[in-house]
Amino acid sequence: MIGLLRLALAAVAAALLSQFPAFSDHYVQRLGGQVDALTLVAQDFDASAARADMTRDEALADLSGSAFRDGHRADMLRAFGRLDRAQADLAMLRLAGPLERMVLPHRLRDADTLRATWTDFRPALPLTSSGLIAAGIGFALGWMLAALLGRLAGRTRRRDERLGWR
């Protein structure tokens, strides 16, 4: 029975992890689109600032004095910050292969992009070598997790028997 549970947990972990390479590819594509869109926003803002003989920082400083201007300034600062983070993450994720991305989950941090990717992602058979390797890693991790849980349950049961609780 325990062997069957261990096999089931390992199979579930394999199925889940096998999807990560394709999911991360989709995320990278969407993140690239976000970087493109945010770059256009930044370029438009910088062009407007240049036409007024201002730098970006000067133009941002000039955006104050009313609720609208303060709000617009906060929006632009947020957009520039998101662009900087997205560019850094995209560069790192593009350098990494699908399997290397498994150790970079902290680079999948753009919540809007992650949510949109998850919403549109449809699991499929992992027919790529990356998907199959990820499935193997997931199977091994699931197997080890099941073994660990089994050992913990066994220790608890033996302790309870020793203390006369069962």
PDB file of C-alpha atoms in Angstrom:
ATOM      1  CA  MET A   1       0.000   0.000   0.000  1.00  0.00           C
ATOM      2  CA  ILE A   2       2.777   2.436   0.918  1.00  0.00           C
ATOM      3  CA  GLY A   3       4.612   1.604  -2.290  1.00  0.00           C
ATOM      4  CA  LEU A   4       1.479   2.421  -4.281  1.00  0.00           C
ATOM      5  CA  LEU A   5       1.080   5.769  -2.483  1.00  0.00           C
ATOM      6  CA  ARG A   6       4.733   6.550  -3.104  1.00  0.00           C
ATOM      7  CA  LEU A   7       4.329   5.717  -6.781  1.00  0.00           C
ATOM      8  CA  ALA A   8       1.176   7.853  -7.032  1.00  0.00           C
ATOM      9  CA  LEU A   9       2.838  10.874  -5.390  1.00  0.00           C
ATOM     10  CA  ALA A  10       5.884  10.476  -7.620  1.00  0.00           C
ATOM     11  CA  ALA A  11       3.686  10.270 -10.736  1.00  0.00           C
ATOM     12  CA  VAL A  12       1.750  13.411  -9.744  1.00  0.00           C
ATOM     13  CA  ALA A  13       4.991  15.307  -9.091  1.00  0.00           C
ATOM     14  CA  ALA A  14       6.357  14.117 -12.451  1.00  0.00           C
ATOM     15  CA  ALA A  15       3.215  15.282 -14.271  1.00  0.00           C
ATOM     16  CA  LEU A  16       3.277  18.680 -12.590  1.00  0.00           C
ATOM     17  CA  LEU A  17       6.970  19.379 -13.034  1.00  0.00           C
ATOM     18  CA  SER A  18       6.939  18.161 -16.640  1.00  0.00           C
ATOM     19  CA  GLN A  19       4.836  21.220 -17.496  1.00  0.00           C
ATOM     20  CA  PHE A  20       7.300  23.777 -16.127  1.00  0.00           C
ATOM     21  CA  PRO A  21       9.561  24.054 -19.211  1.00  0.00           C
ATOM     22  CA  ALA A  22       6.620  24.864 -21.514  1.00  0.00           C
ATOM     23  CA  PHE A  23       5.041  27.156 -18.914  1.00  0.00           C
ATOM     24  CA  SER A  24       8.292  29.073 -18.472  1.00  0.00           C
ATOM     25  CA  ASP A  25       8.590  29.435 -22.266  1.00  0.00           C
ATOM     26  CA  HIS A  26       5.104  30.974 -22.372  1.00  0.00           C
ATOM     27  CA  TYR A  27       5.991  33.269 -19.468  1.00  0.00           C
ATOM     28  CA  VAL A  28       9.182  34.447 -21.208  1.00  0.00           C
ATOM     29  CA  GLN A  29       7.219  35.238 -24.378  1.00  0.00           C
ATOM     30  CA  ARG A  30       4.635  37.242 -22.428  1.00  0.00           C
ATOM     31  CA  LEU A  31       7.322  39.002 -20.399  1.00  0.00           C
ATOM     32  CA  GLY A  32       9.024  39.999 -23.653  1.00  0.00           C
ATOM     33  CA  GLY A  33       5.748  41.572 -24.751  1.00  0.00           C
ATOM     34  CA  GLN A  34       5.509  43.437 -21.456  1.00  0.00           C
ATOM     35  CA  VAL A  35       9.056  44.735 -21.867  1.00  0.00           C
ATOM     36  CA  ASP A  36       8.244  45.917 -25.400  1.00  0.00           C
ATOM     37  CA  ALA A  37       5.098  47.725 -24.248  1.00  0.00           C
ATOM     38  CA  LEU A  38       6.751  49.322 -21.204  1.00  0.00           C
ATOM     39  CA  THR A  39       9.731  50.380 -23.334  1.00  0.00           C
ATOM     40  CA  LEU A  40       7.350  52.275 -25.627  1.00  0.00           C
ATOM     41  CA  VAL A  41       5.802  54.025 -22.617  1.00  0.00           C
ATOM     42  CA  ALA A  42       9.260  54.978 -21.324  1.00  0.00           C
ATOM     43  CA  GLN A  43      10.380  56.193 -24.755  1.00  0.00           C
ATOM     44  CA  ASP A  44       7.236  58.319 -25.158  1.00  0.00           C
ATOM     45  CA  PHE A  45       7.740  59.846 -21.708  1.00  0.00           C
ATOM     46  CA  ASP A  46      11.415  60.530 -22.393  1.00  0.00           C
ATOM     47  CA  ALA A  47      10.547  62.102 -25.766  1.00  0.00           C
ATOM     48  CA  SER A  48       7.980  64.375 -24.103  1.00  0.00           C
ATOM     49  CA  ALA A  49      10.562  65.357 -21.505  1.00  0.00           C
ATOM     50  CA  ALA A  50      13.163  66.056 -24.212  1.00  0.00           C
ATOM     51  CA  ARG A  51      10.737  68.291 -26.119  1.00  0.00           C
ATOM     52  CA  ALA A  52      10.399  70.315 -22.921  1.00  0.00           C
ATOM     53  CA  ASP A  53      14.216  70.384 -22.522  1.00  0.00           C
ATOM     54  CA  MET A  54      14.046  68.123 -19.455  1.00  0.00           C
ATOM     55  CA  THR A  55      15.593  64.849 -18.394  1.00  0.00           C
ATOM     56  CA  ARG A  56      13.393  62.002 -17.217  1.00  0.00           C
ATOM     57  CA  ASP A  57      14.141  62.863 -13.577  1.00  0.00           C
ATOM     58  CA  GLU A  58      13.364  66.540 -14.135  1.00  0.00           C
ATOM     59  CA  ALA A  59      10.081  65.679 -15.863  1.00  0.00           C
ATOM     60  CA  LEU A  60       9.126  63.336 -13.019  1.00  0.00           C
ATOM     61  CA  ALA A  61       9.936  66.044 -10.479  1.00  0.00           C
ATOM     62  CA  ASP A  62       7.769  68.467 -12.472  1.00  0.00           C
ATOM     63  CA  LEU A  63       4.819  66.084 -12.153  1.00  0.00           C
ATOM     64  CA  SER A  64       3.557  67.342  -8.820  1.00  0.00           C
ATOM     65  CA  GLY A  65       1.235  69.926  -7.416  1.00  0.00           C
ATOM     66  CA  SER A  66      -2.161  68.384  -8.077  1.00  0.00           C
ATOM     67  CA  ALA A  67      -3.821  65.059  -7.408  1.00  0.00           C
ATOM     68  CA  PHE A  68      -3.669  64.149 -11.103  1.00  0.00           C
ATOM     69  CA  ARG A  69       0.003  65.096 -11.508  1.00  0.00           C
ATOM     70  CA  ASP A  70       0.976  63.285  -8.302  1.00  0.00           C
ATOM     71  CA  GLY A  71      -0.941  60.209  -9.441  1.00  0.00           C
ATOM     72  CA  HIS A  72       0.605  60.325 -12.914  1.00  0.00           C
ATOM     73  CA  ARG A  73       4.075  60.639 -11.384  1.00  0.00           C
ATOM     74  CA  ALA A  74       3.428  57.579  -9.191  1.00  0.00           C
ATOM     75  CA  ASP A  75       2.152  55.644 -12.232  1.00  0.00           C
ATOM     76  CA  MET A  76       5.242  56.514 -14.261  1.00  0.00           C
ATOM     77  CA  LEU A  77       7.610  55.609 -11.418  1.00  0.00           C
ATOM     78  CA  ARG A  78       5.812  52.274 -11.086  1.00  0.00           C
ATOM     79  CA  ALA A  79       6.063  51.677 -14.857  1.00  0.00           C
ATOM     80  CA  PHE A  80       9.783  52.512 -14.931  1.00  0.00           C
ATOM     81  CA  GLY A  81      10.427  50.216 -11.961  1.00  0.00           C
ATOM     82  CA  ARG A  82       8.437  47.397 -13.548  1.00  0.00           C
ATOM     83  CA  LEU A  83      10.347  47.890 -16.804  1.00  0.00           C
ATOM     84  CA  ASP A  84      13.700  47.667 -15.021  1.00  0.00           C
ATOM     85  CA  ARG A  85      12.701  44.470 -13.180  1.00  0.00           C
ATOM     86  CA  ALA A  86      11.156  42.916 -16.287  1.00  0.00           C
ATOM     87  CA  GLN A  87      14.231  43.672 -18.417  1.00  0.00           C
ATOM     88  CA  ALA A  88      16.539  42.108 -15.816  1.00  0.00           C
ATOM     89  CA  ASP A  89      14.329  39.029 -15.437  1.00  0.00           C
ATOM     90  CA  LEU A  90      13.895  38.632 -19.189  1.00  0.00           C
ATOM     91  CA  ALA A  91      17.643  38.820 -19.806  1.00  0.00           C
ATOM     92  CA  MET A  92      18.279  36.169 -17.157  1.00  0.00           C
ATOM     93  CA  LEU A  93      15.461  33.886 -18.328  1.00  0.00           C
ATOM     94  CA  ARG A  94      16.521  34.125 -21.974  1.00  0.00           C
ATOM     95  CA  LEU A  95      20.056  33.087 -21.044  1.00  0.00           C
ATOM     96  CA  ALA A  96      18.748  30.103 -19.096  1.00  0.00           C
ATOM     97  CA  GLY A  97      17.418  27.029 -20.825  1.00  0.00           C
ATOM     98  CA  PRO A  98      14.038  25.531 -19.918  1.00  0.00           C
ATOM     99  CA  LEU A  99      15.594  23.227 -17.317  1.00  0.00           C
ATOM    100  CA  GLU A 100      17.838  25.951 -15.886  1.00  0.00           C
ATOM    101  CA  ARG A 101      14.731  28.067 -15.311  1.00  0.00           C
ATOM    102  CA  MET A 102      13.627  25.485 -12.757  1.00  0.00           C
ATOM    103  CA  VAL A 103      16.179  26.992 -10.362  1.00  0.00           C
ATOM    104  CA  LEU A 104      15.111  30.562 -11.239  1.00  0.00           C
ATOM    105  CA  PRO A 105      11.477  30.662 -10.064  1.00  0.00           C
ATOM    106  CA  HIS A 106      12.228  33.993  -8.363  1.00  0.00           C
ATOM    107  CA  ARG A 107      12.672  35.463 -11.869  1.00  0.00           C
ATOM    108  CA  LEU A 108       9.019  34.672 -12.668  1.00  0.00           C
ATOM    109  CA  ARG A 109       7.998  37.512 -10.375  1.00  0.00           C
ATOM    110  CA  ASP A 110       5.857  39.776 -12.560  1.00  0.00           C
ATOM    111  CA  ALA A 111       2.500  38.955 -10.979  1.00  0.00           C
ATOM    112  CA  ASP A 112       0.353  40.242 -13.851  1.00  0.00           C
ATOM    113  CA  THR A 113       2.355  38.334 -16.451  1.00  0.00           C
ATOM    114  CA  LEU A 114       2.418  35.210 -14.301  1.00  0.00           C
ATOM    115  CA  ARG A 115      -1.346  35.367 -13.780  1.00  0.00           C
ATOM    116  CA  ALA A 116      -2.027  35.885 -17.493  1.00  0.00           C
ATOM    117  CA  THR A 117       0.321  33.037 -18.417  1.00  0.00           C
ATOM    118  CA  TRP A 118      -1.347  30.706 -15.905  1.00  0.00           C
ATOM    119  CA  THR A 119      -4.809  31.661 -17.166  1.00  0.00           C
ATOM    120  CA  ASP A 120      -3.957  30.842 -20.785  1.00  0.00           C
ATOM    121  CA  PHE A 121      -1.623  27.876 -20.216  1.00  0.00           C
ATOM    122  CA  ARG A 122      -2.934  24.469 -21.215  1.00  0.00           C
ATOM    123  CA  PRO A 123      -0.964  21.431 -20.027  1.00  0.00           C
ATOM    124  CA  ALA A 124       0.208  19.066 -22.715  1.00  0.00           C
ATOM    125  CA  LEU A 125       2.273  15.926 -23.038  1.00  0.00           C
ATOM    126  CA  PRO A 126       5.929  16.771 -22.367  1.00  0.00           C
ATOM    127  CA  LEU A 127       7.347  15.581 -25.684  1.00  0.00           C
ATOM    128  CA  THR A 128      10.431  17.776 -25.560  1.00  0.00           C
ATOM    129  CA  SER A 129      13.590  16.509 -23.926  1.00  0.00           C
ATOM    130  CA  SER A 130      13.295  19.325 -21.369  1.00  0.00           C
ATOM    131  CA  GLY A 131       9.763  18.239 -20.485  1.00  0.00           C
ATOM    132  CA  LEU A 132      10.780  14.606 -20.136  1.00  0.00           C
ATOM    133  CA  ILE A 133      13.814  15.466 -17.992  1.00  0.00           C
ATOM    134  CA  ALA A 134      11.646  17.729 -15.819  1.00  0.00           C
ATOM    135  CA  ALA A 135       9.167  14.845 -15.467  1.00  0.00           C
ATOM    136  CA  GLY A 136      12.011  12.587 -14.340  1.00  0.00           C
ATOM    137  CA  ILE A 137      13.174  15.159 -11.796  1.00  0.00           C
ATOM    138  CA  GLY A 138       9.592  15.551 -10.586  1.00  0.00           C
ATOM    139  CA  PHE A 139       9.209  11.789 -10.276  1.00  0.00           C
ATOM    140  CA  ALA A 140      12.409  11.519  -8.238  1.00  0.00           C
ATOM    141  CA  LEU A 141      11.412  14.425  -5.985  1.00  0.00           C
ATOM    142  CA  GLY A 142       7.928  12.989  -5.516  1.00  0.00           C
ATOM    143  CA  TRP A 143       9.382   9.579  -4.689  1.00  0.00           C
ATOM    144  CA  MET A 144      11.740  11.095  -2.112  1.00  0.00           C
ATOM    145  CA  LEU A 145       8.959  13.222  -0.605  1.00  0.00           C
ATOM    146  CA  ALA A 146       6.728  10.180  -0.274  1.00  0.00           C
ATOM    147  CA  ALA A 147       9.574   8.249   1.359  1.00  0.00           C
ATOM    148  CA  LEU A 148      10.189  11.091   3.806  1.00  0.00           C
ATOM    149  CA  LEU A 149       6.494  11.330   4.669  1.00  0.00           C
ATOM    150  CA  GLY A 150       6.370   7.558   5.145  1.00  0.00           C
ATOM    151  CA  ARG A 151       9.327   7.643   7.524  1.00  0.00           C
ATOM    152  CA  LEU A 152       7.815  10.495   9.511  1.00  0.00           C
ATOM    153  CA  ALA A 153       4.503   8.661   9.758  1.00  0.00           C
ATOM    154  CA  GLY A 154       6.310   5.503  10.844  1.00  0.00           C
ATOM    155  CA  ARG A 155       8.238   7.328  13.560  1.00  0.00           C
ATOM    156  CA  THR A 156       5.064   8.960  14.851  1.00  0.00           C
ATOM    157  CA  ARG A 157       3.253   5.604  14.904  1.00  0.00           C
ATOM    158  CA  ARG A 158       6.144   3.885  16.752  1.00  0.00           C
ATOM    159  CA  ARG A 159       6.350   6.744  19.276  1.00  0.00           C
ATOM    160  CA  ASP A 160       2.614   6.585  19.894  1.00  0.00           C
ATOM    161  CA  GLU A 161       2.803   2.812  20.420  1.00  0.00           C
ATOM    162  CA  ARG A 162       5.752   3.212  22.774  1.00  0.00           C
ATOM    163  CA  LEU A 163       3.809   5.774  24.816  1.00  0.00           C
ATOM    164  CA  GLY A 164       0.731   3.568  24.818  1.00  0.00           C
ATOM    165  CA  TRP A 165      -1.408   5.997  22.855  1.00  0.00           C
ATOM    166  CA  ARG A 166      -2.549   3.345  20.386  1.00  0.00           C
TER     167      ARG A 166
END
